[in-house]
CSV table of C-alpha atoms in Angstrom, one decimal:
chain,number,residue,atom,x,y,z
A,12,UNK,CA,-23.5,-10.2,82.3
A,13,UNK,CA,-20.4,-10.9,80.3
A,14,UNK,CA,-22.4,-10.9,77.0
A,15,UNK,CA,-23.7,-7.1,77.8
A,16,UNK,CA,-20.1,-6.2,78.4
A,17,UNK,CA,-19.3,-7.5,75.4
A,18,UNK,CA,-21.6,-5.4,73.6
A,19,UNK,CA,-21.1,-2.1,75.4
A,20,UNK,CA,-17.5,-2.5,74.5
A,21,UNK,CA,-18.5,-3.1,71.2
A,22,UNK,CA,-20.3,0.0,71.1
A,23,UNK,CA,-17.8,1.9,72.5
A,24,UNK,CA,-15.1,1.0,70.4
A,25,UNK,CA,-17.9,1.3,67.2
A,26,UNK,CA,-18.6,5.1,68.5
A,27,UNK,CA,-15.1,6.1,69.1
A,28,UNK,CA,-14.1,4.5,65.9
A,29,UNK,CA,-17.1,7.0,64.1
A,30,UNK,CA,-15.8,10.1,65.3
A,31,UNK,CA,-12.3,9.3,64.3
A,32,UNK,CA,-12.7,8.5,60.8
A,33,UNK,CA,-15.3,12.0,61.2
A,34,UNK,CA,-12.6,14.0,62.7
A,35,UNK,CA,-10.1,12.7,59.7
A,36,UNK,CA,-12.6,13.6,56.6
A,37,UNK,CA,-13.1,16.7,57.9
A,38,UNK,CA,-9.7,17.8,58.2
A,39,UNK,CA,-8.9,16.0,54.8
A,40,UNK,CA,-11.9,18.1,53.0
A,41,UNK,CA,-10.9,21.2,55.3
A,42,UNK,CA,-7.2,20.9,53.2
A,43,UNK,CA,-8.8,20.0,50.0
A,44,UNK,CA,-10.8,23.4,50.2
A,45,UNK,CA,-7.8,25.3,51.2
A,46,UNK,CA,-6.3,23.8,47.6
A,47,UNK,CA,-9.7,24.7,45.8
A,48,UNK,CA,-9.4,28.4,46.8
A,49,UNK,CA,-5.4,28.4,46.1
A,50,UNK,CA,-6.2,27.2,42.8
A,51,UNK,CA,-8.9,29.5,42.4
A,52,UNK,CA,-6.3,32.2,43.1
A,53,UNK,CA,-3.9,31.2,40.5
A,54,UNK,CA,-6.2,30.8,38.1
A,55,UNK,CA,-8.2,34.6,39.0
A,56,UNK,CA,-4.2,35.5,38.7
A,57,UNK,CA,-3.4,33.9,35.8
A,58,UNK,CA,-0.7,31.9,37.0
A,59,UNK,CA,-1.3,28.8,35.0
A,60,UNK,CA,1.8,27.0,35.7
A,61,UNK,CA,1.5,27.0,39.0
A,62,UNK,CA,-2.0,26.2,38.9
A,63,UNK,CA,-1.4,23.0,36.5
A,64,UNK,CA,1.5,22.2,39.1
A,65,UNK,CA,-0.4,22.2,42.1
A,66,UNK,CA,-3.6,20.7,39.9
A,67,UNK,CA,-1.5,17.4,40.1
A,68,UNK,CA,-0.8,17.9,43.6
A,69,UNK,CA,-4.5,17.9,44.3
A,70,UNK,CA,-5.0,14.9,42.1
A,71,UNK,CA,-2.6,12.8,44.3
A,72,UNK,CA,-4.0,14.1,46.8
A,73,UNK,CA,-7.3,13.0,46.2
A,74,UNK,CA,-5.7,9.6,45.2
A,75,UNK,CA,-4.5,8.7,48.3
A,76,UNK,CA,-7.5,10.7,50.2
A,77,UNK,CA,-10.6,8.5,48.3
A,78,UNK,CA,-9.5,5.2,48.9
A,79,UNK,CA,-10.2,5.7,52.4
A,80,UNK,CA,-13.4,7.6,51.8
A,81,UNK,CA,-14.8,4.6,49.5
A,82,UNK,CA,-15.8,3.0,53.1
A,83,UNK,CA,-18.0,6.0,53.8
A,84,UNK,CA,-19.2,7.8,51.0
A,85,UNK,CA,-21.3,7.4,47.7
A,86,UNK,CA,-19.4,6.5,45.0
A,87,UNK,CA,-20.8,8.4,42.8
A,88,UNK,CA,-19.9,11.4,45.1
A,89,UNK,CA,-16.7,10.3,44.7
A,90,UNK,CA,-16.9,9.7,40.8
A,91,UNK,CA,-18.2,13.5,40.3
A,92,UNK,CA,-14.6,14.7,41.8
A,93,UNK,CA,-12.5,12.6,39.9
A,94,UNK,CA,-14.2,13.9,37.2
A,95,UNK,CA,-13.9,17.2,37.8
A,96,UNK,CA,-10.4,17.1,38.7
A,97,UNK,CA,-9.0,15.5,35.6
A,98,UNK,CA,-11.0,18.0,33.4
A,99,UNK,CA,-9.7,21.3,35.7
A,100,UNK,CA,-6.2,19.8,34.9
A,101,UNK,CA,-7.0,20.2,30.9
A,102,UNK,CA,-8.7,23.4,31.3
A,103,UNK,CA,-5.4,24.8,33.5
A,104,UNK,CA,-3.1,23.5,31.2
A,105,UNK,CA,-5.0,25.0,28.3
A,106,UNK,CA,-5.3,28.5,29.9
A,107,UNK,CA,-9.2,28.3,29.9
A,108,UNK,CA,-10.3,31.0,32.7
A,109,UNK,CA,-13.7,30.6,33.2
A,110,UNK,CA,-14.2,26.6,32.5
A,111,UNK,CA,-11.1,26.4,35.2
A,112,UNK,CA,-13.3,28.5,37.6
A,113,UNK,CA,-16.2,27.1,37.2
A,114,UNK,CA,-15.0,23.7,37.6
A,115,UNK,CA,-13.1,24.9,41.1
A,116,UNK,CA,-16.2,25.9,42.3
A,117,UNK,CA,-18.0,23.0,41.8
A,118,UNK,CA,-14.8,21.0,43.2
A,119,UNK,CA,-15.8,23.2,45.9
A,120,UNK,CA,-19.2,22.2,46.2
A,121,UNK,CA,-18.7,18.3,46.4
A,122,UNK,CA,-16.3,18.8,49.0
A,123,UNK,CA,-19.0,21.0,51.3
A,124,UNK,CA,-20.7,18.4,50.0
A,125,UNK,CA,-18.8,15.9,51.7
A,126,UNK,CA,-18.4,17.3,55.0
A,127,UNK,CA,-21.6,17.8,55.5
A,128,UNK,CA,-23.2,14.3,54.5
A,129,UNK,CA,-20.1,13.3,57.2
A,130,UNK,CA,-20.7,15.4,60.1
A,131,UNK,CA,-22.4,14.0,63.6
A,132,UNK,CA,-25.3,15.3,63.6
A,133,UNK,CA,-28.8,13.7,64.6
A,134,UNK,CA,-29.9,14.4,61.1
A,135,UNK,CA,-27.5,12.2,59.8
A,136,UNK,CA,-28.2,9.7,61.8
A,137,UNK,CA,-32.0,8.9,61.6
């Protein structure tokens, strides 16, 4: 009896645990979109300076944000947006419109990208 106890807890704890860390990459991806459009907007605006500003924002960002998504996600997921976020930084800084779009939008991709391989969902179990 003590040994089932054991390994309900277990599972409880395991499940709880899982919808935390869930509950936290959404909201992390959730704010990472919100820069993706703001970003978007600046550039559409042509406000380049504060784009490139809040470019390295996003970077940090992302630095503190992947270390903790390293536990759950591809890496090469995770490769593709550093990637893209060191070249949008170049292609702010040297006032390239439609390189600096299209690389938003397919920061904005990955991230979808994320929250949907990371949502509870009995697809994503089995």
């Amino acid at each position: 009896m003590k040994n089932v106890m054991i390994a309900f807890t277990l599972f409880a704890v395991m499940i709880v645990c899982i919808f935390i860390s869930s509950s936290y990459i959404n909201r992390t991806c959730i704010h990472l979109q919100n820069l993706n459009s703001t970003l978007e907007s600046y550039i559409i605006k042509d406000k380049y300076q504060d784009a490139y500003n809040l470019s390295l924002d996003y970077i940090a960002k992302w630095n503190k944000t992947s270390k903790f998504l390293t536990l759950y996600m591809h890496h090469e997921d995770l490769d593709y947006i550093d990637t893209e976020i060191l070249k949008l930084t170049q292609y702010i800084k040297n006032e390239d419109k439609s390189e600096g779009l299209a690389t938003v939008h397919v920061l904005k991709h990955l991230v979808s990208h994320i929250m949907a391989h990371e949502r509870v969902s009995i697809g994503n179990v089995f």
